[in-house]
CSV table of C-alpha atoms in Angstrom, one decimal:
chain,number,residue,atom,x,y,z
A,23,MET,CA,0.0,0.1,-0.2
A,24,LYS,CA,1.4,3.6,-0.9
A,25,LYS,CA,1.6,5.8,1.3
A,26,LYS,CA,3.0,9.4,2.1
A,27,THR,CA,2.9,11.7,5.0
A,28,GLU,CA,3.1,14.9,5.5
A,29,PRO,CA,2.7,17.0,9.1
A,30,ALA,CA,-1.0,18.9,10.7
A,31,GLY,CA,-2.2,20.0,13.5
A,32,ALA,CA,-5.2,17.5,14.6
A,33,ASP,CA,-7.8,19.6,15.0
A,34,PHE,CA,-9.2,18.6,18.4
A,35,ALA,CA,-10.6,20.7,21.3
A,36,PRO,CA,-9.8,21.8,24.2
A,37,ALA,CA,-6.6,22.2,22.5
A,38,ARG,CA,-2.8,22.4,24.7
A,39,PRO,CA,0.4,21.0,24.8
A,40,ARG,CA,1.4,17.1,24.3
A,41,THR,CA,3.2,15.7,26.1
A,42,SER,CA,2.6,11.7,25.0
A,43,ALA,CA,3.6,10.9,21.4
A,44,PRO,CA,1.1,9.3,19.3
A,45,ARG,CA,1.2,5.5,18.9
A,46,ALA,CA,2.0,4.4,15.6
A,47,PRO,CA,-0.5,2.8,13.1
A,48,ASP,CA,0.8,-0.7,12.3
A,49,ASP,CA,2.3,-0.3,8.4
A,50,ALA,CA,4.4,3.3,9.8
A,51,GLY,CA,7.5,1.3,9.5
A,52,ALA,CA,10.6,0.8,11.4
A,53,SER,CA,10.5,1.0,14.8
A,54,ALA,CA,13.3,3.8,16.7
A,55,GLU,CA,15.3,1.6,18.1
A,56,SER,CA,16.2,-0.1,14.7
A,57,ARG,CA,15.7,3.4,12.7
A,58,GLY,CA,18.8,4.5,15.3
A,59,GLU,CA,16.8,6.9,17.1
A,60,ARG,CA,16.7,7.4,20.9
A,61,SER,CA,13.3,5.5,22.7
A,62,PRO,CA,11.1,7.4,25.2
A,63,VAL,CA,11.6,7.0,29.0
A,64,ARG,CA,10.1,3.8,30.4
A,65,VAL,CA,8.8,3.3,33.2
A,66,ARG,CA,8.1,0.1,35.1
A,67,ALA,CA,5.9,-0.9,37.3
A,68,ALA,CA,7.6,-2.2,40.9
A,69,ALA,CA,7.0,-6.0,41.4
A,70,PRO,CA,4.9,-7.4,44.2
A,71,ALA,CA,6.4,-8.7,47.2
A,72,ARG,CA,6.8,-11.8,47.6
A,73,GLY,CA,3.7,-13.2,49.1
A,74,ALA,CA,2.0,-10.6,48.5
A,75,PRO,CA,-1.9,-11.1,47.2
A,76,ALA,CA,-2.4,-10.9,43.6
A,77,GLU,CA,-4.5,-8.1,42.7
A,78,THR,CA,-8.2,-9.0,42.4
A,79,ILE,CA,-9.9,-8.5,38.9
A,80,GLU,CA,-13.8,-7.9,39.3
A,81,PRO,CA,-15.6,-10.3,36.5
A,82,GLU,CA,-16.7,-7.8,33.4
A,83,ARG,CA,-20.1,-8.7,31.2
A,84,LEU,CA,-19.1,-10.9,28.2
A,85,GLN,CA,-20.1,-8.0,25.6
A,86,LYS,CA,-17.5,-5.5,27.2
A,87,VAL,CA,-14.4,-7.7,27.2
A,88,LEU,CA,-14.7,-8.1,23.6
A,89,ALA,CA,-15.6,-4.7,22.3
A,90,GLN,CA,-13.1,-3.6,24.2
A,91,LEU,CA,-10.8,-6.2,22.2
A,92,GLY,CA,-12.3,-4.8,19.5
A,93,VAL,CA,-14.0,-8.3,18.2
A,94,GLY,CA,-16.9,-6.4,17.3
A,95,SER,CA,-19.8,-3.5,18.8
A,96,ARG,CA,-21.3,-4.5,22.0
A,97,ARG,CA,-24.6,-4.4,20.0
A,98,GLU,CA,-22.6,-6.9,17.6
A,99,ILE,CA,-22.0,-9.8,20.5
A,100,GLU,CA,-25.7,-9.9,21.8
A,101,GLU,CA,-26.5,-10.9,18.1
A,102,TRP,CA,-23.6,-13.2,18.1
A,103,VAL,CA,-24.6,-15.0,21.9
A,104,VAL,CA,-28.4,-14.9,20.5
A,105,ALA,CA,-27.3,-17.3,17.5
A,106,GLY,CA,-25.4,-19.2,19.6
A,107,ARG,CA,-21.7,-18.6,18.1
A,108,ILE,CA,-20.5,-17.7,21.6
A,109,SER,CA,-19.1,-20.1,24.2
A,110,VAL,CA,-17.5,-19.4,27.6
A,111,ASN,CA,-15.7,-22.9,28.4
A,112,GLY,CA,-17.2,-24.9,26.1
A,113,GLU,CA,-20.8,-23.5,26.8
A,114,PRO,CA,-23.0,-21.0,25.0
A,115,ALA,CA,-22.9,-17.9,26.7
A,116,GLU,CA,-25.4,-16.1,27.6
A,117,LEU,CA,-26.7,-12.2,27.5
A,118,GLY,CA,-25.6,-10.6,30.7
A,119,GLN,CA,-22.7,-13.5,31.5
A,120,LYS,CA,-19.9,-11.9,33.1
A,121,ILE,CA,-16.1,-13.5,32.5
A,122,GLY,CA,-12.6,-13.3,34.7
A,123,PRO,CA,-9.1,-14.3,33.5
A,124,GLY,CA,-9.9,-18.3,33.7
A,125,ASP,CA,-12.2,-18.4,31.7
A,126,ARG,CA,-11.8,-19.5,28.3
A,127,VAL,CA,-14.0,-17.7,25.6
A,128,LYS,CA,-14.7,-18.8,21.7
A,129,VAL,CA,-16.2,-17.0,19.1
A,130,ASN,CA,-16.8,-19.2,15.8
A,131,GLY,CA,-15.2,-21.7,17.4
A,132,LYS,CA,-11.8,-19.9,17.7
A,133,LEU,CA,-10.4,-19.1,21.1
A,134,VAL,CA,-9.9,-15.4,21.7
A,135,PRO,CA,-7.3,-14.5,24.0
A,136,LEU,CA,-8.7,-12.2,26.8
A,137,LYS,CA,-7.8,-8.7,28.5
A,138,PHE,CA,-8.7,-7.4,31.3
A,139,ALA,CA,-6.2,-4.5,31.7
A,140,THR,CA,-7.1,-1.7,30.9
A,141,ARG,CA,-5.9,-0.5,27.6
A,142,THR,CA,-5.5,3.3,25.4
A,143,PRO,CA,-8.0,3.0,23.0
A,144,ARG,CA,-6.8,3.6,19.1
A,145,VAL,CA,-9.1,6.2,16.8
A,146,LEU,CA,-8.8,7.1,13.5
A,147,ILE,CA,-9.8,10.3,11.9
A,148,TYR,CA,-10.3,10.2,7.7
A,149,HIS,CA,-11.7,12.7,5.4
A,150,LYS,CA,-13.9,10.2,3.7
A,151,PRO,CA,-14.4,11.2,-0.5
A,152,GLU,CA,-18.1,10.7,-1.9
A,153,GLY,CA,-17.8,7.5,-3.8
A,154,GLU,CA,-17.2,5.2,-0.9
A,155,ILE,CA,-19.5,3.1,1.3
A,156,VAL,CA,-19.0,2.1,5.4
A,157,SER,CA,-18.7,-1.4,4.7
A,158,ARG,CA,-16.7,-4.1,4.6
A,159,GLU,CA,-17.9,-5.9,1.5
A,160,ASP,CA,-20.0,-5.1,-1.3
A,161,PRO,CA,-21.8,-6.7,-3.6
A,162,ASP,CA,-21.6,-4.2,-6.3
A,163,GLY,CA,-17.7,-3.9,-6.1
A,164,ARG,CA,-17.5,-0.5,-5.3
A,165,PRO,CA,-14.6,0.8,-2.9
A,166,THR,CA,-15.4,0.8,0.9
A,167,VAL,CA,-13.5,2.9,3.5
A,168,PHE,CA,-11.9,0.6,5.0
A,169,GLU,CA,-9.6,-0.3,2.0
A,170,ARG,CA,-7.6,2.9,2.9
A,171,LEU,CA,-7.7,2.3,6.6
A,172,PRO,CA,-3.9,1.0,7.9
A,173,LEU,CA,-4.2,-2.9,9.1
A,174,LEU,CA,-4.7,-4.6,12.9
A,175,ARG,CA,-2.5,-7.6,14.4
A,176,LYS,CA,-5.4,-8.0,16.3
A,177,GLY,CA,-9.1,-6.6,16.2
A,178,ARG,CA,-11.2,-4.9,13.9
A,179,TRP,CA,-11.4,-0.8,12.7
A,180,ILE,CA,-15.1,-0.4,13.7
A,181,ALA,CA,-16.3,2.7,12.3
A,182,VAL,CA,-18.3,5.3,14.3
A,183,GLY,CA,-21.3,6.0,12.6
A,184,ARG,CA,-22.0,6.0,8.7
A,185,LEU,CA,-22.1,8.3,5.9
A,186,ASP,CA,-24.0,8.1,2.8
A,187,PHE,CA,-22.8,7.1,-1.0
A,188,ASN,CA,-22.8,10.8,-1.7
A,189,THR,CA,-22.0,12.0,1.5
A,190,SER,CA,-18.4,13.2,2.4
A,191,GLY,CA,-16.3,14.8,5.2
A,192,LEU,CA,-15.6,13.0,8.4
A,193,LEU,CA,-15.4,9.9,10.0
A,194,LEU,CA,-14.0,8.4,13.4
A,195,PHE,CA,-12.5,5.5,13.5
A,196,THR,CA,-11.2,3.3,16.6
A,197,ASN,CA,-10.4,-0.5,18.0
A,198,ASP,CA,-13.0,-0.5,20.7
A,199,GLY,CA,-16.6,-1.5,21.0
A,200,THR,CA,-17.2,0.2,23.9
A,201,LEU,CA,-15.7,3.8,22.8
A,202,ALA,CA,-17.7,3.2,19.6
A,203,ASN,CA,-20.8,3.0,21.2
A,204,ARG,CA,-19.9,5.8,23.4
A,205,LEU,CA,-20.0,7.9,20.7
A,206,MET,CA,-22.5,6.4,18.9
A,207,HIS,CA,-25.3,5.9,21.3
A,208,PRO,CA,-28.5,8.6,21.2
A,209,ARG,CA,-27.9,9.4,24.9
A,210,TYR,CA,-24.4,10.9,24.7
A,211,GLU,CA,-26.0,12.8,22.3
A,212,LEU,CA,-22.6,13.8,20.8
A,213,GLU,CA,-23.8,16.7,18.1
A,214,ARG,CA,-22.5,16.2,14.7
A,215,GLU,CA,-21.9,19.4,12.4
A,216,TYR,CA,-22.2,19.3,8.3
A,217,ALA,CA,-21.5,21.9,5.6
A,218,VAL,CA,-24.1,21.9,3.1
A,219,ARG,CA,-25.1,23.6,-0.1
A,220,LEU,CA,-28.6,23.3,-1.5
A,221,LEU,CA,-30.0,23.8,-5.2
A,222,GLY,CA,-31.9,27.2,-3.6
A,223,GLU,CA,-32.5,29.1,-0.6
A,224,LEU,CA,-34.4,28.4,3.0
A,225,THR,CA,-37.3,30.5,3.5
A,226,GLU,CA,-38.0,31.8,6.7
A,227,GLU,CA,-40.5,29.6,7.5
A,228,GLN,CA,-38.8,26.7,6.1
A,229,ILE,CA,-35.4,27.7,8.8
A,230,GLU,CA,-38.2,27.9,11.6
A,231,SER,CA,-40.1,24.9,10.3
A,232,LEU,CA,-36.3,22.4,10.4
A,233,LYS,CA,-35.6,23.7,13.8
A,234,THR,CA,-38.9,23.2,15.4
A,235,GLY,CA,-39.6,19.5,14.0
A,236,ILE,CA,-39.9,18.1,10.5
A,237,GLN,CA,-41.9,14.6,11.2
A,238,LEU,CA,-39.6,11.9,9.5
A,239,GLU,CA,-41.1,8.1,8.3
A,240,ASP,CA,-38.6,7.2,11.4
A,241,GLY,CA,-39.7,9.8,14.0
A,242,LEU,CA,-39.7,13.4,14.1
A,243,ALA,CA,-36.5,15.1,13.3
A,244,ARG,CA,-34.5,19.5,13.9
A,245,PHE,CA,-31.8,21.1,14.0
A,246,THR,CA,-30.4,22.0,16.9
A,247,THR,CA,-28.7,25.0,14.5
A,248,LEU,CA,-29.2,25.9,11.3
A,249,THR,CA,-27.0,29.3,9.3
A,250,ASP,CA,-26.5,30.6,6.3
A,251,GLN,CA,-23.1,30.7,4.9
A,252,GLY,CA,-24.3,32.6,1.2
A,253,GLY,CA,-23.4,31.2,-2.1
A,254,GLU,CA,-23.8,32.2,-5.6
A,255,GLY,CA,-26.4,31.5,-8.7
A,256,ILE,CA,-28.7,28.3,-7.7
A,257,ASN,CA,-26.5,27.2,-5.1
A,258,HIS,CA,-26.9,28.1,-1.5
A,259,TRP,CA,-24.7,26.9,1.1
A,260,TYR,CA,-26.3,26.3,5.1
A,261,LYS,CA,-24.3,25.0,8.2
A,262,VAL,CA,-26.4,22.6,10.4
A,263,THR,CA,-26.2,20.5,13.8
A,264,LEU,CA,-28.3,18.1,15.0
A,265,SER,CA,-27.5,15.6,18.2
A,266,GLU,CA,-28.2,12.5,16.0
A,267,GLY,CA,-27.5,10.0,13.1
A,268,ARG,CA,-30.5,8.0,11.5
A,269,ASN,CA,-29.6,6.8,8.1
A,270,ARG,CA,-30.2,9.9,5.2
A,271,GLU,CA,-31.6,12.3,7.8
A,272,VAL,CA,-30.1,16.1,6.8
A,273,ARG,CA,-31.2,14.9,3.3
A,274,ARG,CA,-34.6,13.8,4.7
A,275,MET,CA,-35.2,16.4,6.5
A,276,PHE,CA,-34.3,18.9,3.4
A,277,GLU,CA,-36.4,17.0,1.2
A,278,ALA,CA,-39.5,17.1,3.3
A,279,VAL,CA,-39.5,20.7,2.8
A,280,GLY,CA,-39.3,20.6,-0.8
A,281,LEU,CA,-35.4,21.4,-1.5
A,282,THR,CA,-32.6,19.3,-2.7
A,283,VAL,CA,-28.9,18.9,-1.3
A,284,SER,CA,-26.2,19.2,-4.1
A,285,ARG,CA,-23.7,18.7,-1.6
A,286,LEU,CA,-22.8,17.4,2.1
A,287,MET,CA,-20.0,17.2,3.9
A,288,ARG,CA,-19.5,16.4,7.6
A,289,VAL,CA,-17.2,18.8,9.2
A,290,ARG,CA,-17.6,17.5,13.0
A,291,TYR,CA,-18.3,15.2,15.0
A,292,GLY,CA,-18.4,16.3,18.7
A,293,PRO,CA,-15.6,17.4,19.8
A,294,VAL,CA,-13.6,16.3,17.1
A,295,THR,CA,-13.4,19.2,13.8
A,296,LEU,CA,-12.4,18.0,10.6
A,297,SER,CA,-8.8,19.6,9.6
A,298,SER,CA,-8.2,21.1,6.5
A,299,ARG,CA,-5.1,19.7,6.1
A,300,LEU,CA,-6.6,17.0,6.4
A,301,LYS,CA,-7.3,16.3,2.5
A,302,ARG,CA,-10.2,13.6,1.0
A,303,GLY,CA,-8.7,10.5,1.4
A,304,MET,CA,-6.5,11.1,3.7
A,305,TRP,CA,-6.2,9.6,7.6
A,306,MET,CA,-4.4,10.7,10.9
A,307,GLU,CA,-4.4,8.8,13.8
A,308,MET,CA,-5.7,11.3,17.1
A,309,PRO,CA,-3.1,11.5,19.8
A,310,GLU,CA,-3.2,9.3,22.6
A,311,GLU,CA,-3.3,12.0,25.0
A,312,ASP,CA,-6.7,12.6,22.9
A,313,VAL,CA,-7.8,10.4,22.9
A,314,CYS,CA,-8.3,8.9,26.7
A,315,GLU,CA,-10.1,12.5,27.3
A,316,LEU,CA,-12.4,11.2,24.3
A,317,ALA,CA,-13.4,8.3,26.2
A,318,GLY,CA,-12.8,9.6,29.4
A,319,LEU,CA,-10.3,7.6,30.4
A,320,PRO,CA,-6.8,9.1,33.1
A,321,ARG,CA,-4.6,10.8,31.2
A,322,PRO,CA,-1.3,8.5,30.6
A,323,GLN,CA,1.4,9.3,32.7
A,324,ARG,CA,4.5,8.6,31.4
A,325,GLN,CA,7.9,10.3,31.1
A,326,VAL,CA,9.3,11.5,27.6
A,327,SER,CA,12.0,13.2,26.3
A,328,ALA,CA,12.0,17.3,24.8
A,329,ARG,CA,12.3,15.4,21.9
A,330,THR,CA,9.7,12.4,21.9
A,331,ALA,CA,7.4,15.6,22.6
A,332,GLU,CA,8.0,17.6,20.0
A,333,LYS,CA,7.5,14.8,17.9
A,334,ALA,CA,3.6,14.4,19.4
A,335,ARG,CA,3.1,18.2,18.5
A,336,GLN,CA,3.4,17.1,14.5
A,337,VAL,CA,0.6,14.6,13.8
A,338,ARG,CA,0.7,13.2,10.4
A,339,VAL,CA,-1.7,12.3,8.0
A,340,HIS,CA,-1.5,9.8,5.7
A,341,ARG,CA,-2.7,9.0,1.8
A,342,THR,CA,-3.2,5.8,1.1
A,343,THR,CA,-4.4,4.0,-2.1
A,344,PRO,CA,-6.6,1.4,-2.0
A,345,ARG,CA,-6.1,-2.2,-1.5
């Protein structure tokens, strides 16, 4: 897979000096040691004294553990449990079942190595172009967003929400099913912001209707904000925000008031904003410190050299060709 990199700043709020280097993608090349660079200082925890009691690890729900490992999303894992595709210690798994380090879990007959230690998820920020689908396979042979992503040694990338075939813009991926659920679940009400180009211009009555609520086939939908961005000729631009992600929701809302969307681009998802340097078809990895804030995890505590800290500030974007 061909790839070019260039420095870019991640538009992630709140901005602050970073003290930890972003984790390199799996296909990023040789390690720092093999390149002759000095590695950051590693701090190891002191070994427990002989005879000290072992740390107790509380059992956790099966779907949570497997989701954290990137096996699938919680919803997918629950469906697999119902379908009998998951076993625990040789017996069919049950919904809500808890497991611990001593349990043997198999998915489709394959043993899953369990990990209960806290780890920082990985998050990719991708600028999706039009003409790609957010699916792993397509019967029509259309290109998918997953063909451009770096390969994972373990687990898989999970798309945070979807963008339809003709929609471009910000798309997040993570290898952690729990984080994916946190970012997508309606109860967290993470705001999505879109730039919309219409064939025509909205009237004041239409704007009020879209902000108050439009009745769609799958329920009431409304924009939290709707601002006029101007335009020329028959094309007019608007910026809209909403706190949910139903299928083709933005397009359907404008169609409901009699206007057609000629271009749609997502520019923000929650606190993550699409960087102007991240061009279409490019991705970059979110720095670990920002991932911890996004996931509600403690910030990593580790010592780093001044050189490593400087490298952390130079977030790199990657351009790839589909595999």
